[in-house]
Amino acid sequence: MAAIFAAWATVAAGAPMDAPAMGPTTPTLTADEAFPGARRVSGTVFWDANENRRRDPGEAGVAGARLNAGLRTATAGADGAYVLESPDPFFTIAVSFPSGSWPTGPWFRRPAKSIEEHLDFGLRKETPALPFVFVHFTDPHTGLPQAVDNIQAECAALPVRPRFYLCSGDLRSQTVSVTELDKLRSDFGMMHDAFARMKAPVFVVPGNHDVVDLKSNVRFPPEIAEHPLFGQRAWEKWVGPANWSFQCGGVLFIGQPWAEYTATGWDSFSPAIKKWAADEVAAAPSGTRVVLLCHAGGVTEADWILSGHSHAQGPSYGRANRLAGGQSGRHYTREEWNKDNERRAEAPFVEPVPVRNDPQHLRRFGEDGCPSGYRLVAVYPDRMDTFYK
């Protein structure tokens, strides 16, 4: 694997590419944008033996497969059939595929009706090959198109291709409201188009800049809070699920949403988020290693935490922008979050919090005129190694 890292370091010197121009928009919501969300979906998770993305006679169901729709979950029965219902609207449903399998088609679906049937997911059986490599990048902000193209071009020269990509959010900049439809279409359309160019699966979680009408301790009037693009709904309509999980090579990967909109406003540490993440860990086989992907503020125990948010550079940086390679093993508490925020408010980025035994860091795309920082991570049976660009 050292040879892979050496080869990658040699080719990682491409110049940023120009972002694609966005076309004109109209202030009227399309049918997809106006969709108020689903309340009940059903389907089957099945072994797609011929990989044609549809269930044929004789193809068995995947018993016990888990599915996520927001913070709601369902478990497939012995025949692979599932039903997921929610009193709150949801906009995506994703299969949490187990280790030893991989989707033959999309790993998430977008319902088009309030009650929808036959939202099926096909999986193929495979023997996980270790080691495997994945890529983690974060905080590209408006530089996402360039970051995607640069990272893929550099990784294409490796003798081993990344199995998948993880991105820990902040794909746009500044705040945005449901009243700014042209801005929403431009920014989220940019995200959709950039990820569509990626040749390996990409699993992404939103950052604070990716949440529409994000304000602390604020309850919005119904015309805002119930808007079909409010909060993480725009993300789910253009990008994908705000939270998800899957297993690969005996490792559980969990994607944590930025926050939940509650009776007191936005809450990144809500009981529902904590319970959902803890349930995903509990459902995995005993001894499964856990990688948590979050923009900042992990809510559950994990062997590794992949995050972003702080943009700090150098050997010391904010806790939120760390890769905890097993030396921590605990989650980032609300008290630590508040303390770090107070420190940054007093002297932003002047006194960053050191992270023990991990001199690596990430940086925002274009922050210093350099391409986006990202990590290659190699997963072995007994450890995970990382090399940062």
mmCIF file of C-alpha atoms in Angstrom:
data_model
loop_
_atom_site.group_PDB
_atom_site.id
_atom_site.type_symbol
_atom_site.label_atom_id
_atom_site.label_comp_id
_atom_site.label_asym_id
_atom_site.label_seq_id
_atom_site.Cartn_x
_atom_site.Cartn_y
_atom_site.Cartn_z
ATOM 1 C CA MET A 1 0.000 0.000 0.000
ATOM 2 C CA ALA A 2 2.970 2.314 0.530
ATOM 3 C CA ALA A 3 3.617 2.082 -3.209
ATOM 4 C CA ILE A 4 0.065 3.228 -3.887
ATOM 5 C CA PHE A 5 0.522 6.273 -1.684
ATOM 6 C CA ALA A 6 3.854 7.057 -3.322
ATOM 7 C CA ALA A 7 2.331 6.834 -6.811
ATOM 8 C CA TRP A 8 -0.558 9.027 -5.755
ATOM 9 C CA ALA A 9 1.741 11.690 -4.287
ATOM 10 C CA THR A 10 3.574 11.824 -7.621
ATOM 11 C CA VAL A 11 0.469 12.542 -9.697
ATOM 12 C CA ALA A 12 -1.389 14.799 -7.249
ATOM 13 C CA ALA A 13 -0.489 18.119 -8.832
ATOM 14 C CA GLY A 14 -3.283 18.977 -11.255
ATOM 15 C CA ALA A 15 -4.567 22.519 -11.790
ATOM 16 C CA PRO A 16 -8.141 23.454 -10.831
ATOM 17 C CA MET A 17 -10.704 23.386 -13.625
ATOM 18 C CA ASP A 18 -13.330 26.059 -14.229
ATOM 19 C CA ALA A 19 -16.761 25.404 -12.740
ATOM 20 C CA PRO A 20 -19.485 24.731 -15.336
ATOM 21 C CA ALA A 21 -21.761 27.675 -16.045
ATOM 22 C CA MET A 22 -25.293 27.446 -14.638
ATOM 23 C CA GLY A 23 -28.240 28.124 -16.925
ATOM 24 C CA PRO A 24 -31.120 30.547 -16.335
ATOM 25 C CA THR A 25 -33.815 29.611 -13.794
ATOM 26 C CA THR A 26 -37.466 30.459 -13.197
ATOM 27 C CA PRO A 27 -39.006 31.401 -9.825
ATOM 28 C CA THR A 28 -41.847 28.856 -10.174
ATOM 29 C CA LEU A 29 -41.458 25.539 -8.337
ATOM 30 C CA THR A 30 -41.355 22.463 -10.546
ATOM 31 C CA ALA A 31 -43.428 19.418 -9.612
ATOM 32 C CA ASP A 32 -40.359 17.684 -8.147
ATOM 33 C CA GLU A 33 -39.371 20.752 -6.126
ATOM 34 C CA ALA A 34 -42.928 21.176 -4.821
ATOM 35 C CA PHE A 35 -43.354 17.506 -3.811
ATOM 36 C CA PRO A 36 -44.320 17.601 -0.088
ATOM 37 C CA GLY A 37 -42.731 14.251 0.755
ATOM 38 C CA ALA A 38 -43.714 10.615 1.186
ATOM 39 C CA ARG A 39 -45.371 9.074 4.256
ATOM 40 C CA ARG A 40 -45.334 5.366 3.371
ATOM 41 C CA VAL A 41 -43.139 3.369 0.994
ATOM 42 C CA SER A 42 -42.673 -0.344 0.454
ATOM 43 C CA GLY A 43 -40.594 -2.652 -1.669
ATOM 44 C CA THR A 44 -38.093 -5.490 -1.591
ATOM 45 C CA VAL A 45 -34.350 -5.820 -1.068
ATOM 46 C CA PHE A 46 -33.233 -8.794 -3.177
ATOM 47 C CA TRP A 47 -30.184 -10.676 -4.427
ATOM 48 C CA ASP A 48 -29.839 -9.492 -8.021
ATOM 49 C CA ALA A 49 -28.107 -12.611 -9.367
ATOM 50 C CA ASN A 50 -27.996 -11.444 -12.998
ATOM 51 C CA GLU A 51 -27.425 -7.781 -12.018
ATOM 52 C CA ASN A 52 -30.165 -6.459 -14.298
ATOM 53 C CA ARG A 53 -31.507 -4.170 -11.537
ATOM 54 C CA ARG A 54 -34.922 -5.836 -11.346
ATOM 55 C CA ARG A 55 -36.180 -8.817 -9.399
ATOM 56 C CA ASP A 56 -36.646 -11.884 -11.552
ATOM 57 C CA PRO A 57 -38.226 -15.234 -10.630
ATOM 58 C CA GLY A 58 -36.003 -17.226 -8.317
ATOM 59 C CA GLU A 59 -34.061 -14.239 -6.935
ATOM 60 C CA ALA A 60 -34.258 -14.407 -3.137
ATOM 61 C CA GLY A 61 -34.914 -11.535 -0.790
ATOM 62 C CA VAL A 62 -32.239 -10.184 1.565
ATOM 63 C CA ALA A 63 -33.612 -11.001 5.004
ATOM 64 C CA GLY A 64 -32.923 -8.418 7.705
ATOM 65 C CA ALA A 65 -31.748 -5.649 5.386
ATOM 66 C CA ARG A 66 -32.061 -2.208 6.972
ATOM 67 C CA LEU A 67 -33.498 0.869 5.268
ATOM 68 C CA ASN A 68 -33.324 4.540 6.254
ATOM 69 C CA ALA A 69 -35.683 7.386 5.426
ATOM 70 C CA GLY A 70 -34.489 10.370 7.366
ATOM 71 C CA LEU A 71 -34.253 9.250 10.984
ATOM 72 C CA ARG A 72 -36.873 6.521 10.431
ATOM 73 C CA THR A 73 -35.782 2.956 9.798
ATOM 74 C CA ALA A 74 -37.291 -0.317 8.634
ATOM 75 C CA THR A 75 -36.028 -3.890 8.546
ATOM 76 C CA ALA A 76 -36.803 -6.265 5.697
ATOM 77 C CA GLY A 77 -38.550 -9.522 6.539
ATOM 78 C CA ALA A 78 -37.446 -13.045 5.680
ATOM 79 C CA ASP A 79 -38.556 -12.507 2.073
ATOM 80 C CA GLY A 80 -36.718 -9.158 1.771
ATOM 81 C CA ALA A 81 -39.960 -7.154 1.803
ATOM 82 C CA TYR A 82 -40.143 -3.938 3.801
ATOM 83 C CA VAL A 83 -42.632 -1.217 4.689
ATOM 84 C CA LEU A 84 -41.549 2.152 6.063
ATOM 85 C CA GLU A 85 -44.069 4.618 7.416
ATOM 86 C CA SER A 86 -43.557 8.007 9.026
ATOM 87 C CA PRO A 87 -45.835 10.737 10.399
ATOM 88 C CA ASP A 88 -43.312 13.238 9.039
ATOM 89 C CA PRO A 89 -42.601 13.617 5.315
ATOM 90 C CA PHE A 90 -39.428 12.116 3.893
ATOM 91 C CA PHE A 91 -37.790 12.516 0.493
ATOM 92 C CA THR A 92 -35.323 9.644 0.132
ATOM 93 C CA ILE A 93 -35.123 6.027 1.198
ATOM 94 C CA ALA A 94 -31.740 4.291 1.279
ATOM 95 C CA VAL A 95 -30.682 0.686 1.728
ATOM 96 C CA SER A 96 -28.067 0.022 4.402
ATOM 97 C CA PHE A 97 -26.372 -2.797 2.539
ATOM 98 C CA PRO A 98 -24.412 -5.324 4.609
ATOM 99 C CA SER A 99 -20.778 -6.323 4.278
ATOM 100 C CA GLY A 100 -20.338 -8.937 1.552
ATOM 101 C CA SER A 101 -22.790 -7.160 -0.764
ATOM 102 C CA TRP A 102 -22.913 -4.162 -3.082
ATOM 103 C CA PRO A 103 -25.845 -2.460 -4.855
ATOM 104 C CA THR A 104 -26.358 -3.339 -8.514
ATOM 105 C CA GLY A 105 -28.362 -0.137 -8.997
ATOM 106 C CA PRO A 106 -29.033 3.006 -6.961
ATOM 107 C CA TRP A 107 -28.464 2.694 -3.214
ATOM 108 C CA PHE A 108 -31.177 5.272 -2.535
ATOM 109 C CA ARG A 109 -34.463 6.158 -4.200
ATOM 110 C CA ARG A 110 -36.633 9.268 -4.231
ATOM 111 C CA PRO A 111 -40.359 8.573 -3.777
ATOM 112 C CA ALA A 112 -42.603 10.517 -6.129
ATOM 113 C CA LYS A 113 -45.886 9.942 -4.262
ATOM 114 C CA SER A 114 -47.111 10.137 -0.691
ATOM 115 C CA ILE A 115 -47.704 6.375 -0.709
ATOM 116 C CA GLU A 116 -45.462 4.437 -3.073
ATOM 117 C CA GLU A 117 -44.848 0.748 -3.697
ATOM 118 C CA HIS A 118 -42.168 -1.260 -5.478
ATOM 119 C CA LEU A 119 -39.190 0.840 -4.386
ATOM 120 C CA ASP A 120 -36.834 -2.117 -4.705
ATOM 121 C CA PHE A 121 -33.090 -2.459 -4.173
ATOM 122 C CA GLY A 122 -30.923 -5.108 -5.821
ATOM 123 C CA LEU A 123 -27.678 -6.329 -4.240
ATOM 124 C CA ARG A 124 -24.962 -8.605 -5.553
ATOM 125 C CA LYS A 125 -22.909 -10.921 -3.365
ATOM 126 C CA GLU A 126 -19.187 -10.327 -3.205
ATOM 127 C CA THR A 127 -16.196 -11.303 -1.123
ATOM 128 C CA PRO A 128 -14.729 -8.116 0.376
ATOM 129 C CA ALA A 129 -11.125 -7.723 -0.793
ATOM 130 C CA LEU A 130 -8.796 -6.232 1.799
ATOM 131 C CA PRO A 131 -7.121 -3.876 1.744
ATOM 132 C CA PHE A 132 -9.406 -1.489 -0.099
ATOM 133 C CA VAL A 133 -9.042 2.267 -0.536
ATOM 134 C CA PHE A 134 -11.555 5.072 -0.193
ATOM 135 C CA VAL A 135 -11.240 8.860 -0.401
ATOM 136 C CA HIS A 136 -12.440 11.459 2.106
ATOM 137 C CA PHE A 137 -12.736 15.152 1.232
ATOM 138 C CA THR A 138 -14.566 18.038 2.816
ATOM 139 C CA ASP A 139 -15.605 21.709 2.651
ATOM 140 C CA PRO A 140 -15.110 22.400 -1.061
ATOM 141 C CA HIS A 141 -17.757 25.136 -0.836
ATOM 142 C CA THR A 142 -18.307 26.624 -4.295
ATOM 143 C CA GLY A 143 -15.193 24.806 -5.559
ATOM 144 C CA LEU A 144 -16.905 21.405 -5.645
ATOM 145 C CA PRO A 145 -16.771 20.978 -9.472
ATOM 146 C CA GLN A 146 -13.029 21.636 -9.530
ATOM 147 C CA ALA A 147 -12.428 19.440 -6.475
ATOM 148 C CA VAL A 148 -14.348 16.517 -7.997
ATOM 149 C CA ASP A 149 -12.471 16.734 -11.288
ATOM 150 C CA ASN A 150 -9.045 17.139 -9.670
ATOM 151 C CA ILE A 151 -9.474 14.341 -7.141
ATOM 152 C CA GLN A 152 -10.773 11.903 -9.742
ATOM 153 C CA ALA A 153 -8.000 12.744 -12.203
ATOM 154 C CA GLU A 154 -5.324 12.236 -9.561
ATOM 155 C CA CYS A 155 -6.814 9.002 -8.237
ATOM 156 C CA ALA A 156 -7.204 7.604 -11.781
ATOM 157 C CA ALA A 157 -3.413 7.283 -11.955
ATOM 158 C CA LEU A 158 -3.291 4.959 -8.945
ATOM 159 C CA PRO A 159 -2.695 1.211 -9.343
ATOM 160 C CA VAL A 160 -5.709 0.656 -7.061
ATOM 161 C CA ARG A 161 -8.877 2.676 -7.639
ATOM 162 C CA PRO A 162 -10.869 4.077 -4.701
ATOM 163 C CA ARG A 163 -13.855 1.874 -3.887
ATOM 164 C CA PHE A 164 -15.932 4.926 -3.019
ATOM 165 C CA TYR A 165 -15.735 8.585 -1.966
ATOM 166 C CA LEU A 166 -16.900 10.227 1.271
ATOM 167 C CA CYS A 167 -17.552 13.966 1.564
ATOM 168 C CA SER A 168 -18.322 15.647 4.870
ATOM 169 C CA GLY A 169 -20.274 18.642 3.624
ATOM 170 C CA ASP A 170 -20.247 22.393 3.121
ATOM 171 C CA LEU A 171 -20.604 22.250 -0.644
ATOM 172 C CA ARG A 172 -21.872 25.816 -0.833
ATOM 173 C CA SER A 173 -21.164 29.062 1.078
ATOM 174 C CA GLN A 174 -23.136 31.523 3.177
ATOM 175 C CA THR A 175 -26.739 31.099 4.328
ATOM 176 C CA VAL A 176 -29.685 30.688 1.993
ATOM 177 C CA SER A 177 -33.477 30.785 2.370
ATOM 178 C CA VAL A 178 -36.420 29.128 0.658
ATOM 179 C CA THR A 179 -37.233 32.573 -0.695
ATOM 180 C CA GLU A 180 -34.073 32.495 -2.860
ATOM 181 C CA LEU A 181 -35.169 29.884 -5.384
ATOM 182 C CA ASP A 182 -32.729 30.870 -8.129
ATOM 183 C CA LYS A 183 -29.842 30.633 -5.657
ATOM 184 C CA LEU A 184 -31.044 27.242 -4.416
ATOM 185 C CA ARG A 185 -31.269 25.892 -7.954
ATOM 186 C CA SER A 186 -27.860 27.213 -8.882
ATOM 187 C CA ASP A 187 -26.064 25.915 -5.789
ATOM 188 C CA PHE A 188 -27.784 22.567 -5.409
ATOM 189 C CA GLY A 189 -27.799 22.040 -9.163
ATOM 190 C CA MET A 190 -24.032 22.505 -9.081
ATOM 191 C CA MET A 191 -23.775 19.775 -6.438
ATOM 192 C CA HIS A 192 -25.979 17.379 -8.397
ATOM 193 C CA ASP A 193 -24.031 17.874 -11.619
ATOM 194 C CA ALA A 194 -20.625 17.540 -9.946
ATOM 195 C CA PHE A 195 -21.456 14.280 -8.164
ATOM 196 C CA ALA A 196 -23.039 12.875 -11.330
ATOM 197 C CA ARG A 197 -19.560 13.014 -12.901
ATOM 198 C CA MET A 198 -18.020 10.803 -10.227
ATOM 199 C CA LYS A 199 -17.168 7.333 -11.511
ATOM 200 C CA ALA A 200 -17.293 5.594 -8.123
ATOM 201 C CA PRO A 201 -20.117 5.828 -5.557
ATOM 202 C CA VAL A 202 -20.079 8.930 -3.408
ATOM 203 C CA PHE A 203 -21.650 9.173 0.048
ATOM 204 C CA VAL A 204 -22.145 12.710 1.333
ATOM 205 C CA VAL A 205 -23.503 14.432 4.443
ATOM 206 C CA PRO A 206 -24.604 18.086 4.579
ATOM 207 C CA GLY A 207 -22.704 20.801 6.397
ATOM 208 C CA ASN A 208 -24.150 23.896 8.012
ATOM 209 C CA HIS A 209 -23.978 25.866 4.744
ATOM 210 C CA ASP A 210 -25.969 23.129 2.977
ATOM 211 C CA VAL A 211 -29.042 23.487 5.234
ATOM 212 C CA VAL A 212 -31.686 25.932 4.003
ATOM 213 C CA ASP A 213 -32.795 28.539 6.564
ATOM 214 C CA LEU A 214 -30.329 27.409 9.215
ATOM 215 C CA LYS A 215 -30.460 29.764 12.201
ATOM 216 C CA SER A 216 -29.718 28.932 15.818
ATOM 217 C CA ASN A 217 -32.565 28.838 18.346
ATOM 218 C CA VAL A 218 -35.131 30.039 15.810
ATOM 219 C CA ARG A 219 -38.582 28.612 15.117
ATOM 220 C CA PHE A 220 -39.818 29.543 11.660
ATOM 221 C CA PRO A 221 -43.414 30.328 10.643
ATOM 222 C CA PRO A 222 -45.248 27.501 8.853
ATOM 223 C CA GLU A 223 -44.809 29.069 5.416
ATOM 224 C CA ILE A 224 -41.051 28.621 5.878
ATOM 225 C CA ALA A 225 -40.791 25.471 8.017
ATOM 226 C CA GLU A 226 -43.277 23.534 5.863
ATOM 227 C CA HIS A 227 -41.778 24.659 2.558
ATOM 228 C CA PRO A 228 -40.755 21.674 0.407
ATOM 229 C CA LEU A 229 -37.168 22.991 0.153
ATOM 230 C CA PHE A 230 -36.706 23.939 3.831
ATOM 231 C CA GLY A 231 -33.863 22.540 5.911
ATOM 232 C CA GLN A 232 -32.298 19.396 4.476
ATOM 233 C CA ARG A 233 -35.144 18.844 1.989
ATOM 234 C CA ALA A 234 -33.371 20.706 -0.819
ATOM 235 C CA TRP A 235 -30.295 18.566 -0.133
ATOM 236 C CA GLU A 236 -32.311 15.367 -0.382
ATOM 237 C CA LYS A 237 -34.053 16.481 -3.586
ATOM 238 C CA TRP A 238 -30.860 17.440 -5.420
ATOM 239 C CA VAL A 239 -28.019 15.561 -3.698
ATOM 240 C CA GLY A 240 -29.112 12.522 -1.692
ATOM 241 C CA PRO A 241 -29.942 11.300 1.810
ATOM 242 C CA ALA A 242 -28.829 13.544 4.666
ATOM 243 C CA ASN A 243 -28.027 10.438 6.725
ATOM 244 C CA TRP A 244 -27.237 6.856 5.734
ATOM 245 C CA SER A 245 -25.220 3.784 6.617
ATOM 246 C CA PHE A 246 -23.617 0.832 4.857
ATOM 247 C CA GLN A 247 -20.974 -1.816 5.480
ATOM 248 C CA CYS A 248 -17.904 -2.672 3.439
ATOM 249 C CA GLY A 249 -15.045 -4.993 4.307
ATOM 250 C CA GLY A 250 -16.315 -5.534 7.823
ATOM 251 C CA VAL A 251 -16.481 -1.786 8.532
ATOM 252 C CA LEU A 252 -19.700 0.126 9.248
ATOM 253 C CA PHE A 253 -19.831 3.584 7.653
ATOM 254 C CA ILE A 254 -22.368 6.004 9.154
ATOM 255 C CA GLY A 255 -23.297 9.358 7.629
ATOM 256 C CA GLN A 256 -24.661 11.803 10.219
ATOM 257 C CA PRO A 257 -27.068 14.639 9.289
ATOM 258 C CA TRP A 258 -26.148 18.177 10.229
ATOM 259 C CA ALA A 259 -29.162 18.760 12.475
ATOM 260 C CA GLU A 260 -32.812 18.034 13.180
ATOM 261 C CA TYR A 261 -35.460 20.754 13.198
ATOM 262 C CA THR A 262 -37.165 20.454 16.601
ATOM 263 C CA ALA A 263 -39.622 22.317 18.819
ATOM 264 C CA THR A 264 -36.799 24.655 19.876
ATOM 265 C CA GLY A 265 -35.195 25.069 16.445
ATOM 266 C CA TRP A 266 -32.208 23.333 14.869
ATOM 267 C CA ASP A 267 -30.412 20.772 17.042
ATOM 268 C CA SER A 268 -27.255 18.954 15.885
ATOM 269 C CA PHE A 269 -27.308 16.701 18.963
ATOM 270 C CA SER A 270 -31.009 15.872 19.092
ATOM 271 C CA PRO A 271 -32.110 12.666 20.864
ATOM 272 C CA ALA A 272 -33.489 11.359 17.571
ATOM 273 C CA ILE A 273 -30.133 11.756 15.769
ATOM 274 C CA LYS A 274 -28.282 10.111 18.663
ATOM 275 C CA LYS A 275 -30.743 7.216 18.784
ATOM 276 C CA TRP A 276 -30.613 6.663 15.030
ATOM 277 C CA ALA A 277 -26.790 6.524 15.011
ATOM 278 C CA ALA A 278 -26.651 4.288 18.097
ATOM 279 C CA ASP A 279 -29.211 1.919 16.538
ATOM 280 C CA GLU A 280 -27.104 1.622 13.370
ATOM 281 C CA VAL A 281 -24.077 0.638 15.466
ATOM 282 C CA ALA A 282 -26.120 -1.816 17.544
ATOM 283 C CA ALA A 283 -27.524 -3.497 14.424
ATOM 284 C CA ALA A 284 -24.057 -4.287 13.032
ATOM 285 C CA PRO A 285 -22.365 -7.597 13.805
ATOM 286 C CA SER A 286 -20.408 -7.682 17.061
ATOM 287 C CA GLY A 287 -16.862 -6.410 16.673
ATOM 288 C CA THR A 288 -17.611 -4.312 13.583
ATOM 289 C CA ARG A 289 -15.323 -1.292 13.267
ATOM 290 C CA VAL A 290 -17.164 2.006 12.877
ATOM 291 C CA VAL A 291 -16.309 5.037 10.724
ATOM 292 C CA LEU A 292 -18.496 8.079 11.415
ATOM 293 C CA LEU A 293 -18.774 10.750 8.726
ATOM 294 C CA CYS A 294 -20.080 14.071 10.029
ATOM 295 C CA HIS A 295 -19.565 17.707 9.205
ATOM 296 C CA ALA A 296 -18.799 18.398 12.875
ATOM 297 C CA GLY A 297 -19.765 17.034 16.258
ATOM 298 C CA GLY A 298 -20.010 13.233 16.159
ATOM 299 C CA VAL A 299 -22.963 11.841 18.118
ATOM 300 C CA THR A 300 -21.902 8.228 18.668
ATOM 301 C CA GLU A 301 -18.895 6.106 19.554
ATOM 302 C CA ALA A 302 -16.681 5.410 16.536
ATOM 303 C CA ASP A 303 -13.240 4.021 15.777
ATOM 304 C CA TRP A 304 -12.659 6.793 13.247
ATOM 305 C CA ILE A 305 -14.313 10.194 12.857
ATOM 306 C CA LEU A 306 -14.123 11.901 9.464
ATOM 307 C CA SER A 307 -15.291 15.504 9.531
ATOM 308 C CA GLY A 308 -14.663 19.049 8.356
ATOM 309 C CA HIS A 309 -16.117 22.472 9.211
ATOM 310 C CA SER A 310 -13.210 24.347 10.836
ATOM 311 C CA HIS A 311 -11.054 25.019 7.697
ATOM 312 C CA ALA A 312 -7.998 25.323 9.966
ATOM 313 C CA GLN A 313 -4.569 24.463 8.611
ATOM 314 C CA GLY A 314 -1.295 23.307 10.133
ATOM 315 C CA PRO A 315 -0.373 20.569 12.624
ATOM 316 C CA SER A 316 -2.984 21.834 15.103
ATOM 317 C CA TYR A 317 -6.566 22.578 14.201
ATOM 318 C CA GLY A 318 -10.091 22.657 15.579
ATOM 319 C CA ARG A 319 -11.430 19.414 17.060
ATOM 320 C CA ALA A 320 -14.287 19.392 14.570
ATOM 321 C CA ASN A 321 -11.816 19.053 11.703
ATOM 322 C CA ARG A 322 -10.112 15.840 12.689
ATOM 323 C CA LEU A 323 -9.605 12.263 11.702
ATOM 324 C CA ALA A 324 -9.505 10.288 14.920
ATOM 325 C CA GLY A 325 -7.597 7.159 14.015
ATOM 326 C CA GLY A 326 -8.704 5.022 16.922
ATOM 327 C CA GLN A 327 -6.863 6.971 19.628
ATOM 328 C CA SER A 328 -10.059 8.680 20.796
ATOM 329 C CA GLY A 329 -12.854 6.145 20.440
ATOM 330 C CA ARG A 330 -15.420 8.496 21.935
ATOM 331 C CA HIS A 331 -17.877 10.995 20.526
ATOM 332 C CA TYR A 332 -17.513 14.751 20.441
ATOM 333 C CA THR A 333 -19.723 16.071 23.259
ATOM 334 C CA ARG A 334 -21.998 19.086 23.251
ATOM 335 C CA GLU A 335 -19.821 20.635 25.976
ATOM 336 C CA GLU A 336 -16.699 20.339 23.802
ATOM 337 C CA TRP A 337 -18.622 21.783 20.850
ATOM 338 C CA ASN A 338 -19.719 24.807 22.887
ATOM 339 C CA LYS A 339 -16.230 25.313 24.324
ATOM 340 C CA ASP A 340 -14.615 25.234 20.893
ATOM 341 C CA ASN A 341 -17.207 27.665 19.522
ATOM 342 C CA GLU A 342 -16.517 30.063 22.398
ATOM 343 C CA ARG A 343 -12.768 29.837 21.738
ATOM 344 C CA ARG A 344 -13.228 30.526 18.026
ATOM 345 C CA ALA A 345 -15.530 33.457 18.774
ATOM 346 C CA GLU A 346 -12.880 35.016 21.002
ATOM 347 C CA ALA A 347 -9.951 34.427 18.630
ATOM 348 C CA PRO A 348 -11.018 32.699 15.413
ATOM 349 C CA PHE A 349 -8.406 30.166 14.237
ATOM 350 C CA VAL A 350 -5.702 31.770 16.407
ATOM 351 C CA GLU A 351 -5.705 29.149 19.150
ATOM 352 C CA PRO A 352 -6.767 25.889 17.526
ATOM 353 C CA VAL A 353 -7.157 22.757 19.611
ATOM 354 C CA PRO A 354 -4.294 20.245 19.171
ATOM 355 C CA VAL A 355 -5.203 16.682 18.243
ATOM 356 C CA ARG A 356 -2.994 13.995 19.756
ATOM 357 C CA ASN A 357 -0.963 11.736 17.477
ATOM 358 C CA ASP A 358 -2.484 13.017 14.258
ATOM 359 C CA PRO A 359 -0.543 15.776 12.470
ATOM 360 C CA GLN A 360 -2.774 15.663 9.376
ATOM 361 C CA HIS A 361 -5.345 18.257 8.485
ATOM 362 C CA LEU A 362 -7.833 19.287 5.823
ATOM 363 C CA ARG A 363 -8.386 22.587 4.082
ATOM 364 C CA ARG A 364 -11.175 24.280 2.206
ATOM 365 C CA PHE A 365 -10.935 24.242 -1.580
ATOM 366 C CA GLY A 366 -9.266 27.372 -2.940
ATOM 367 C CA GLU A 367 -8.584 28.766 0.526
ATOM 368 C CA ASP A 368 -4.924 29.308 -0.301
ATOM 369 C CA GLY A 369 -5.019 28.882 -4.077
ATOM 370 C CA CYS A 370 -4.270 25.159 -3.778
ATOM 371 C CA PRO A 371 -6.461 22.231 -4.799
ATOM 372 C CA SER A 372 -8.793 20.764 -2.209
ATOM 373 C CA GLY A 373 -7.223 18.709 0.555
ATOM 374 C CA TYR A 374 -8.351 15.122 0.766
ATOM 375 C CA ARG A 375 -7.327 11.794 2.252
ATOM 376 C CA LEU A 376 -6.735 8.364 0.860
ATOM 377 C CA VAL A 377 -7.681 5.795 3.488
ATOM 378 C CA ALA A 378 -6.577 2.150 3.187
ATOM 379 C CA VAL A 379 -8.607 -0.393 5.158
ATOM 380 C CA TYR A 380 -6.738 -3.490 6.349
ATOM 381 C CA PRO A 381 -8.053 -6.430 8.400
ATOM 382 C CA ASP A 382 -6.392 -5.058 11.540
ATOM 383 C CA ARG A 383 -6.065 -1.313 10.958
ATOM 384 C CA MET A 384 -6.764 1.703 8.761
ATOM 385 C CA ASP A 385 -3.957 3.856 7.359
ATOM 386 C CA THR A 386 -4.321 7.280 5.803
ATOM 387 C CA PHE A 387 -2.287 9.584 3.600
ATOM 388 C CA TYR A 388 -3.263 13.242 3.248
ATOM 389 C CA LYS A 389 -2.808 15.402 0.206
#
